[in-house]
Amino acid sequence: MTTRTPLIALALCLTLAAAPAAVATGAEEPAPAPSADDSPEPAPEEMTSFFATTTVTATGREKDAFKLSTPVAVIERAEIERKQPLNATDLLRYEPGVDVNGVGANQLRPIIRGQRGLRVLFLEDGLRMNNPRRQTDFGEITGLVAVDNVSAVEVVRGPASVLYGTDAIGGVLNLIPRAPSSGGGWRASAGIRAGTAGDLVEVEGSADRRVGNLSLRLGGSYRDTEDYRSADGAYGDIRLDKEVTVLDSGVRDDSLFGSVAYQLGDRHQLVGRFNRYRAGQSGFGFVEPGEIGAQDPTRVRILYPFQDFDRLVLGYVGAGGSWLDSVDLDLYYQQNERQLANDIDIDIGSLVFGAPPSTVEADTLNFTDLETLGARLELTRGLAGGRHLLTFGAEGFRDESFNTDFSTTTTTLRFPFPPFEVVTVSSDDVANAPNATNESWGVFAQDELALGERLSVTLGGRYQSVSTRAEPTPGWDVTGLDFDDSSVVGALNVVVRATDHLNVVASYGTAFRAPNIVERLFNGPTPEGIGYQLLNPALTSESSDSVDVGIKYRRSNAVFEAILFRSELDDGIVQDFLSPAEVAALPAPLQEEIRRSGARFVVQQRNVDRLRTEGFELMAGYRSPAGFVVGGNYSNLDIERLDSLNPPTGDSVLEKLNAYLRYEGGDAWVEYRVRHNADQLANLDPGAPVPAVGRVLPSFTVHTLSGGVTLRERGGLSHAVTVILDNLTDELYAEFSNATFFRPEEGGIGELGVQLVGE
């Protein structure tokens, strides 16, 4: 680690954090509906397990994760505060079966079991956040939801389309918001966080109060971080004699959030939430090719000059009644405005022998405004004396997309003879995709059935209809571009209670994903800048079927899980590269447009036959009577495209090991973590140039040391201090999804957070 790391961290920590505060404990909620497998009662030791967690995402209601066949990880508020993540995705580096794509504080996105982008469904409190105008491989950023307002992060690994519909193929990431306090009087919190990565400074605060039947919570955060610097050293074929700046990795953003709950008697509640996010310029991360010894001088910078997001949710929660046990109704509206800028310089080589290289410089600017209106209704009913718990409901949403594009392309042709240089400048203001509406609605039902004391079965199904309508757009003929599709999916989950502490689990599920607006209707230079994408209105929905089998073991002081899984994706949507013969068969005006763009290849989103993913995940933990907690997880993944050598899932980590050792003593704790990615071959398209890192993504190991203490004072006031030293060995590395388009992680960094809580 560089010597500046701890010194800067300690210097930055000498700041004041003020305001009385307390951690919100959650508003009173209606009594829960009966469960089909809550009887008989579990053993007392099981009920008090140190490793017990509950999830609402996997079944649509709160339930002990140990009793589910669905693989799910629950990261609770205490763990979030220990890790101090940049956003929710930052936490996934340490979980089994998941990975991280992107760099910096703003652009991190989840990968679950090798699936990324729109094959992972992003939810906030069970309501979808996925955006149909995002690129296929990227999906929506989780930074739209301030991590300061998250009480738990839940990750479902595997299909979840029965409950949540389209996109839930690889899995689901659900952020559970913090609820207003159920206690009387004012409670508030304020904190500050500082770090050496990009000279990070973040301040946050919140306050909540209950007055009679009304509970309120209001908070916000502000963050300023500059572009960070990598470590020096070697990573594959890349050799850095000094640190390099990862451009466009910083951001200045802020969040405002609030919620209100009004209790209508003991069993009925009205709720409301809002979320406002604003981000200034940020980007995908970029390192100058010359600094990493890249042979290809092409420069591709992808920036977001601004990102604005607003969401409003109104809901009703009820429990008990003449026929229904619970009712959960949510209406939501959200608007996502953003600007995307590409700055691309392409070296097209010498036109004739002895000539300097000719170049194409392309500057593009896209504006997108996406408005979404949605609703979700979920009902439960216990039957046959509690042996059945029926969950059923309906969900629908409508996206309205408006976008504009403007591009300027400068082509410079160079010769070794007069005129030596010919410069051509062209511009285009036709949108790369037409304005469109995207509508979807579905109905679902799920039955949790207790077959005796030791066997429970959950069976569910869903029907969903999806349609896309291309709207009139300047420069577009939208005839024949409309799309309609429907899907039926199902799931079967089995839990066998072999002993009081051991469950044998198995599940089978199908899922689907409808093609989004970009996949079907985008026509023009790709955001990566070196390709040209043709629209494909003939795309159909992709579908998957998955099988999981495993065991779950848990005692009061220990936990162990082992899961084997296999998933096959039919009609998978992938980016196919057109052959020279296919390009030559395109209309002459289109070929000329492609040539002027400087694109090196032409692609089209297409349905291919089948993709196969299989692997296993292990997780274990133990807590000693002395306060030591040790644990870890191991993941192994294999991805195969059955009609080609190269799977289109990007460079997802195929083998990963995490381990930790933590001591908890009274109001203090200290933890050591280690994360190791094994090396693997880079996922290169046939004939693609070898990236600067080489054909092999090298292994890396990252060490982290952290600790914290809570100092309690009279009057309910307390100070919490957290210190994190990450990448202790100052290793040069990149997450595998960021390795070929090389964007390294931070060098050795330090962070410190200070928080005041009280009432």
Short mmCIF file of C-alpha atoms in Angstrom, two decimals, residues 184-547:
data_model
loop_
_atom_site.label_atom_id
_atom_site.label_comp_id
_atom_site.label_asym_id
_atom_site.label_seq_id
_atom_site.Cartn_x
_atom_site.Cartn_y
_atom_site.Cartn_z
CA GLY A 184 -42.28 8.36 19.61
CA GLY A 185 -40.28 11.57 19.49
CA TRP A 186 -37.67 12.71 17.02
CA ARG A 187 -34.90 10.40 15.92
CA ALA A 188 -32.17 11.55 13.60
CA SER A 189 -28.74 10.63 12.28
CA ALA A 190 -25.90 12.40 10.56
CA GLY A 191 -22.63 11.11 9.24
CA ILE A 192 -19.63 11.87 7.12
CA ARG A 193 -17.44 9.53 5.13
CA ALA A 194 -14.06 10.25 3.61
CA GLY A 195 -11.64 8.17 1.56
CA THR A 196 -8.52 8.34 -0.53
CA ALA A 197 -10.16 6.82 -3.63
CA GLY A 198 -10.84 9.91 -5.70
CA ASP A 199 -10.65 12.03 -2.54
CA LEU A 200 -14.13 10.83 -1.65
CA VAL A 201 -16.26 12.98 0.64
CA GLU A 202 -19.83 12.00 1.47
CA VAL A 203 -22.27 13.45 3.98
CA GLU A 204 -25.67 12.05 4.85
CA GLY A 205 -28.44 12.66 7.30
CA SER A 206 -31.96 11.56 8.10
CA ALA A 207 -34.71 12.22 10.62
CA ASP A 208 -37.90 10.44 11.50
CA ARG A 209 -40.73 10.78 13.96
CA ARG A 210 -44.03 9.18 14.89
CA VAL A 211 -46.99 11.30 15.91
CA GLY A 212 -50.10 9.29 16.69
CA ASN A 213 -50.84 7.10 13.70
CA LEU A 214 -48.48 9.02 11.40
CA SER A 215 -44.83 8.01 10.89
CA LEU A 216 -42.43 10.16 8.85
CA ARG A 217 -38.90 9.72 7.55
CA LEU A 218 -36.83 12.20 5.53
CA GLY A 219 -33.20 12.10 4.54
CA GLY A 220 -30.57 12.89 1.99
CA SER A 221 -26.95 12.48 1.00
CA TYR A 222 -24.33 14.35 -0.99
CA ARG A 223 -21.20 12.82 -2.47
CA ASP A 224 -18.19 14.24 -4.29
CA THR A 225 -15.46 11.97 -5.63
CA GLU A 226 -12.84 12.70 -8.27
CA ASP A 227 -11.36 10.28 -10.79
CA TYR A 228 -9.38 7.69 -8.83
CA ARG A 229 -5.89 6.33 -9.51
CA SER A 230 -4.89 2.71 -9.93
CA ALA A 231 -1.92 0.96 -8.39
CA ASP A 232 1.25 0.41 -10.38
CA GLY A 233 2.67 -3.02 -11.19
CA ALA A 234 1.74 -5.82 -13.59
CA TYR A 235 -1.59 -7.30 -14.61
CA GLY A 236 -1.36 -9.81 -17.43
CA ASP A 237 0.49 -8.20 -20.35
CA ILE A 238 0.01 -4.72 -18.90
CA ARG A 239 2.97 -3.17 -17.09
CA LEU A 240 2.57 0.15 -15.28
CA ASP A 241 5.63 1.92 -13.91
CA LYS A 242 3.41 4.44 -12.17
CA GLU A 243 -0.19 4.90 -11.14
CA VAL A 244 -2.65 5.87 -13.88
CA THR A 245 -5.81 7.91 -13.57
CA VAL A 246 -9.03 6.13 -14.48
CA LEU A 247 -10.81 8.97 -16.22
CA ASP A 248 -14.57 9.47 -15.80
CA SER A 249 -14.67 7.30 -12.65
CA GLY A 250 -15.66 10.14 -10.33
CA VAL A 251 -19.05 11.72 -9.81
CA ARG A 252 -20.79 14.47 -7.89
CA ASP A 253 -24.27 13.30 -6.96
CA ASP A 254 -26.97 13.75 -4.36
CA SER A 255 -30.08 11.95 -3.18
CA LEU A 256 -33.22 12.97 -1.35
CA PHE A 257 -35.58 10.35 0.02
CA GLY A 258 -38.57 10.18 2.26
CA SER A 259 -41.44 8.00 3.40
CA VAL A 260 -44.68 8.36 5.30
CA ALA A 261 -46.95 5.73 6.84
CA TYR A 262 -50.42 6.28 8.25
CA GLN A 263 -51.94 3.53 10.37
CA LEU A 264 -55.64 2.91 9.67
CA GLY A 265 -56.34 0.79 12.72
CA ASP A 266 -54.36 -2.30 13.68
CA ARG A 267 -54.37 -4.02 10.30
CA HIS A 268 -54.44 -1.36 7.61
CA GLN A 269 -51.79 1.10 6.56
CA LEU A 270 -51.29 3.71 3.86
CA VAL A 271 -47.70 4.29 2.77
CA GLY A 272 -45.90 6.72 0.50
CA ARG A 273 -42.27 7.02 -0.60
CA PHE A 274 -40.28 9.31 -2.83
CA ASN A 275 -36.75 9.18 -4.17
CA ARG A 276 -34.84 11.88 -6.04
CA TYR A 277 -31.36 11.30 -7.50
CA ARG A 278 -29.17 13.77 -9.39
CA ALA A 279 -25.73 13.02 -10.80
CA GLY A 280 -23.30 15.23 -12.67
CA GLN A 281 -20.77 14.02 -15.19
CA SER A 282 -19.66 10.43 -14.75
CA GLY A 283 -18.68 7.67 -17.12
CA PHE A 284 -17.76 4.08 -17.79
CA GLY A 285 -14.10 4.65 -16.92
CA PHE A 286 -11.29 5.18 -19.39
CA VAL A 287 -7.50 4.84 -19.42
CA GLU A 288 -5.46 6.40 -22.22
CA PRO A 289 -4.30 3.54 -24.51
CA GLY A 290 -0.72 4.81 -24.50
CA GLU A 291 -0.50 4.55 -20.71
CA ILE A 292 -1.18 0.81 -20.69
CA GLY A 293 0.85 -0.06 -23.79
CA ALA A 294 -2.18 -0.89 -25.95
CA GLN A 295 -1.33 -1.58 -29.58
CA ASP A 296 -4.71 -0.26 -30.72
CA PRO A 297 -4.73 3.55 -30.35
CA THR A 298 -8.54 3.74 -30.60
CA ARG A 299 -9.99 5.96 -27.87
CA VAL A 300 -13.55 5.33 -26.65
CA ARG A 301 -14.89 7.54 -23.86
CA ILE A 302 -18.49 7.03 -22.77
CA LEU A 303 -19.86 9.76 -20.51
CA TYR A 304 -23.08 10.76 -18.81
CA PRO A 305 -23.12 14.57 -18.60
CA PHE A 306 -26.13 14.27 -16.28
CA GLN A 307 -28.53 11.68 -14.86
CA ASP A 308 -31.83 12.63 -13.18
CA PHE A 309 -34.17 10.14 -11.55
CA ASP A 310 -37.43 10.66 -9.64
CA ARG A 311 -39.77 8.08 -8.16
CA LEU A 312 -43.05 8.29 -6.25
CA VAL A 313 -44.76 5.26 -4.69
CA LEU A 314 -48.20 5.12 -3.07
CA GLY A 315 -49.31 1.95 -1.37
CA TYR A 316 -51.81 0.20 0.84
CA VAL A 317 -51.04 -2.75 3.14
CA GLY A 318 -53.81 -4.65 4.85
CA ALA A 319 -54.02 -7.85 6.89
CA GLY A 320 -57.03 -9.86 7.91
CA GLY A 321 -60.50 -9.85 6.50
CA SER A 322 -63.48 -12.01 5.69
CA TRP A 323 -61.64 -13.86 2.92
CA LEU A 324 -58.15 -12.44 2.30
CA ASP A 325 -55.33 -12.66 4.82
CA SER A 326 -53.30 -9.81 3.36
CA VAL A 327 -53.47 -7.21 0.61
CA ASP A 328 -50.48 -5.29 -0.74
CA LEU A 329 -51.15 -2.69 -3.44
CA ASP A 330 -48.52 -0.34 -4.88
CA LEU A 331 -48.83 2.37 -7.53
CA TYR A 332 -45.64 4.01 -8.76
CA TYR A 333 -44.46 6.68 -11.17
CA GLN A 334 -40.86 7.29 -12.14
CA GLN A 335 -38.96 9.45 -14.60
CA ASN A 336 -35.42 8.87 -15.77
CA GLU A 337 -33.73 11.59 -17.82
CA ARG A 338 -30.13 11.25 -18.89
CA GLN A 339 -27.65 12.40 -21.50
CA LEU A 340 -25.10 10.03 -23.01
CA ALA A 341 -22.04 11.35 -24.82
CA ASN A 342 -19.50 9.36 -26.82
CA ASP A 343 -16.06 10.71 -27.70
CA ILE A 344 -14.52 8.25 -30.13
CA ASP A 345 -11.25 8.44 -32.06
CA ILE A 346 -10.64 5.55 -34.47
CA ASP A 347 -7.38 4.83 -36.28
CA ILE A 348 -8.40 3.24 -39.63
CA GLY A 349 -4.82 2.71 -40.73
CA SER A 350 -2.91 3.76 -43.84
CA LEU A 351 -4.87 3.99 -47.07
CA VAL A 352 -1.77 3.42 -49.21
CA PHE A 353 1.79 2.33 -48.50
CA GLY A 354 3.79 5.07 -46.82
CA ALA A 355 0.79 7.17 -45.85
CA PRO A 356 0.19 8.35 -42.26
CA PRO A 357 -2.78 6.68 -40.54
CA SER A 358 -6.20 8.02 -41.46
CA THR A 359 -8.67 8.65 -38.67
CA VAL A 360 -12.37 8.96 -37.87
CA GLU A 361 -13.46 11.13 -34.95
CA ALA A 362 -17.06 10.71 -33.85
CA ASP A 363 -18.81 12.79 -31.21
CA THR A 364 -22.35 11.76 -30.36
CA LEU A 365 -24.88 13.08 -27.88
CA ASN A 366 -28.03 11.19 -26.91
CA PHE A 367 -30.84 12.45 -24.69
CA THR A 368 -33.37 10.00 -23.30
CA ASP A 369 -36.47 10.70 -21.23
CA LEU A 370 -38.19 7.57 -19.95
CA GLU A 371 -41.40 7.82 -17.95
CA THR A 372 -42.88 4.76 -16.27
CA LEU A 373 -46.27 4.23 -14.66
CA GLY A 374 -46.84 0.92 -12.91
CA ALA A 375 -48.92 -1.00 -10.40
CA ARG A 376 -48.55 -4.23 -8.43
CA LEU A 377 -51.23 -6.06 -6.44
CA GLU A 378 -50.36 -9.02 -4.25
CA LEU A 379 -52.86 -10.98 -2.15
CA THR A 380 -52.53 -13.95 0.24
CA ARG A 381 -55.01 -16.46 1.54
CA GLY A 382 -54.46 -19.37 3.91
CA LEU A 383 -56.43 -22.54 3.17
CA ALA A 384 -57.02 -25.95 4.72
CA GLY A 385 -56.13 -24.91 8.23
CA GLY A 386 -52.85 -23.33 7.20
CA ARG A 387 -51.57 -26.24 5.08
CA HIS A 388 -51.84 -24.03 1.99
CA LEU A 389 -50.77 -20.44 1.60
CA LEU A 390 -51.96 -19.01 -1.70
CA THR A 391 -50.19 -15.90 -3.04
CA PHE A 392 -51.67 -14.37 -6.17
CA GLY A 393 -51.94 -11.04 -7.90
CA ALA A 394 -51.37 -8.90 -10.96
CA GLU A 395 -48.74 -6.45 -12.17
CA GLY A 396 -48.46 -4.01 -15.05
CA PHE A 397 -46.35 -1.11 -16.25
CA ARG A 398 -46.10 1.30 -19.17
CA ASP A 399 -42.85 2.92 -20.33
CA GLU A 400 -42.86 5.97 -22.60
CA SER A 401 -39.52 6.65 -24.23
CA PHE A 402 -38.54 9.90 -25.92
CA ASN A 403 -35.03 10.39 -27.25
CA THR A 404 -32.92 12.54 -29.53
CA ASP A 405 -29.49 12.01 -31.05
CA PHE A 406 -26.95 14.33 -32.61
CA SER A 407 -23.62 13.24 -34.02
CA THR A 408 -20.68 14.85 -35.77
CA THR A 409 -18.24 12.66 -37.65
CA THR A 410 -14.88 14.00 -38.87
CA THR A 411 -13.05 11.74 -41.32
CA THR A 412 -9.43 12.59 -42.09
CA LEU A 413 -7.86 10.76 -45.03
CA ARG A 414 -4.07 11.11 -45.26
CA PHE A 415 -1.83 10.49 -48.29
CA PRO A 416 1.93 10.63 -48.93
CA PHE A 417 1.29 12.92 -51.90
CA PRO A 418 -0.88 15.97 -52.60
CA PRO A 419 -3.41 16.85 -51.37
CA PHE A 420 -1.83 14.97 -48.38
CA GLU A 421 -4.98 15.32 -46.27
CA VAL A 422 -8.70 15.37 -47.02
CA VAL A 423 -11.06 16.24 -44.17
CA THR A 424 -14.79 15.51 -44.37
CA VAL A 425 -17.22 16.61 -41.68
CA SER A 426 -20.77 15.28 -41.54
CA SER A 427 -23.54 15.58 -38.98
CA ASP A 428 -26.72 13.67 -38.27
CA ASP A 429 -29.67 14.54 -36.04
CA VAL A 430 -31.86 11.49 -36.70
CA ALA A 431 -32.46 9.49 -33.52
CA ASN A 432 -30.76 6.08 -33.39
CA ALA A 433 -33.99 4.58 -32.08
CA PRO A 434 -37.56 5.79 -32.55
CA ASN A 435 -39.68 7.09 -29.71
CA ALA A 436 -41.64 4.17 -28.33
CA THR A 437 -44.00 2.89 -25.68
CA ASN A 438 -43.41 -0.38 -23.89
CA GLU A 439 -46.34 -2.04 -22.10
CA SER A 440 -46.49 -5.18 -20.02
CA TRP A 441 -49.03 -6.82 -17.74
CA GLY A 442 -49.22 -10.17 -16.04
CA VAL A 443 -51.07 -12.33 -13.51
CA PHE A 444 -49.45 -14.82 -11.15
CA ALA A 445 -50.33 -17.39 -8.49
CA GLN A 446 -48.24 -19.39 -6.06
CA ASP A 447 -49.22 -22.06 -3.52
CA GLU A 448 -47.02 -22.96 -0.55
CA LEU A 449 -48.12 -26.41 0.57
CA ALA A 450 -47.07 -28.18 3.79
CA LEU A 451 -47.10 -31.96 3.21
CA GLY A 452 -46.56 -33.14 6.75
CA GLU A 453 -44.00 -31.95 9.26
CA ARG A 454 -40.90 -32.39 7.09
CA LEU A 455 -41.91 -31.69 3.50
CA SER A 456 -43.06 -28.45 1.91
CA VAL A 457 -43.71 -27.75 -1.76
CA THR A 458 -44.21 -24.42 -3.52
CA LEU A 459 -45.80 -24.38 -6.96
CA GLY A 460 -46.36 -21.24 -9.00
CA GLY A 461 -47.12 -19.90 -12.45
CA ARG A 462 -47.43 -16.63 -14.35
CA TYR A 463 -48.83 -15.34 -17.62
CA GLN A 464 -47.35 -12.13 -19.03
CA SER A 465 -48.08 -10.05 -22.13
CA VAL A 466 -45.54 -7.59 -23.54
CA SER A 467 -45.89 -5.11 -26.40
CA THR A 468 -43.73 -2.37 -27.91
CA ARG A 469 -45.10 0.39 -30.14
CA ALA A 470 -42.81 2.60 -32.23
CA GLU A 471 -44.14 6.16 -32.16
CA PRO A 472 -43.80 8.78 -34.95
CA THR A 473 -40.23 10.08 -34.92
CA PRO A 474 -38.50 12.56 -37.28
CA GLY A 475 -36.44 10.71 -39.87
CA TRP A 476 -38.06 7.32 -39.17
CA ASP A 477 -40.52 5.12 -41.01
CA VAL A 478 -41.99 3.19 -38.08
CA THR A 479 -44.16 0.92 -40.23
CA GLY A 480 -43.84 -2.72 -39.20
CA LEU A 481 -41.77 -2.05 -36.07
CA ASP A 482 -44.42 -2.96 -33.48
CA PHE A 483 -43.94 -6.03 -31.31
CA ASP A 484 -46.30 -8.27 -29.30
CA ASP A 485 -45.40 -11.33 -27.30
CA SER A 486 -46.63 -13.37 -24.35
CA SER A 487 -45.02 -15.89 -22.05
CA VAL A 488 -46.09 -18.52 -19.52
CA VAL A 489 -43.61 -19.50 -16.82
CA GLY A 490 -43.73 -21.77 -13.79
CA ALA A 491 -41.72 -22.89 -10.79
CA LEU A 492 -41.61 -25.86 -8.41
CA ASN A 493 -39.69 -25.68 -5.14
CA VAL A 494 -39.23 -28.51 -2.63
CA VAL A 495 -37.80 -28.39 0.89
CA VAL A 496 -37.23 -31.61 2.86
CA ARG A 497 -36.52 -31.08 6.55
CA ALA A 498 -34.10 -33.99 7.03
CA THR A 499 -33.31 -32.98 10.62
CA ASP A 500 -33.98 -29.97 12.82
CA HIS A 501 -30.81 -28.43 11.41
CA LEU A 502 -30.54 -29.81 7.88
CA ASN A 503 -32.76 -29.08 4.87
CA VAL A 504 -32.46 -30.74 1.49
CA VAL A 505 -33.67 -28.37 -1.22
CA ALA A 506 -34.51 -28.60 -4.91
CA SER A 507 -36.13 -26.23 -7.37
CA TYR A 508 -37.10 -26.02 -11.01
CA GLY A 509 -38.13 -22.79 -12.66
CA THR A 510 -38.66 -21.18 -16.02
CA ALA A 511 -38.17 -17.52 -16.79
CA PHE A 512 -38.30 -15.13 -19.72
CA ARG A 513 -37.09 -11.76 -20.94
CA ALA A 514 -38.79 -9.70 -23.62
CA PRO A 515 -36.48 -7.78 -26.01
CA ASN A 516 -36.22 -4.14 -25.07
CA ILE A 517 -36.40 -1.00 -27.20
CA VAL A 518 -32.65 -0.80 -27.83
CA GLU A 519 -32.31 -4.45 -28.85
CA ARG A 520 -35.16 -4.33 -31.35
CA LEU A 521 -35.10 -0.78 -32.68
CA PHE A 522 -31.61 0.73 -32.27
CA ASN A 523 -30.02 1.48 -35.66
CA GLY A 524 -26.64 3.22 -35.90
CA PRO A 525 -23.14 3.38 -34.37
CA THR A 526 -22.97 1.42 -31.13
CA PRO A 527 -22.26 3.25 -27.87
CA GLU A 528 -18.90 1.46 -27.76
CA GLY A 529 -18.13 3.41 -30.92
CA ILE A 530 -16.36 0.82 -33.03
CA GLY A 531 -19.40 -1.06 -34.32
CA TYR A 532 -22.64 -0.39 -36.18
CA GLN A 533 -25.90 -2.01 -35.04
CA LEU A 534 -28.80 -2.86 -37.35
CA LEU A 535 -32.31 -2.96 -35.94
CA ASN A 536 -34.14 -6.28 -35.78
CA PRO A 537 -37.93 -6.02 -35.33
CA ALA A 538 -38.21 -9.81 -35.62
CA LEU A 539 -36.66 -10.49 -32.21
CA THR A 540 -38.70 -12.69 -29.88
CA SER A 541 -38.56 -13.18 -26.13
CA GLU A 542 -35.84 -15.40 -24.71
CA SER A 543 -36.73 -18.08 -22.16
CA SER A 544 -34.84 -20.24 -19.69
CA ASP A 545 -35.32 -23.32 -17.55
CA SER A 546 -33.18 -23.88 -14.46
CA VAL A 547 -32.62 -26.59 -11.88
#
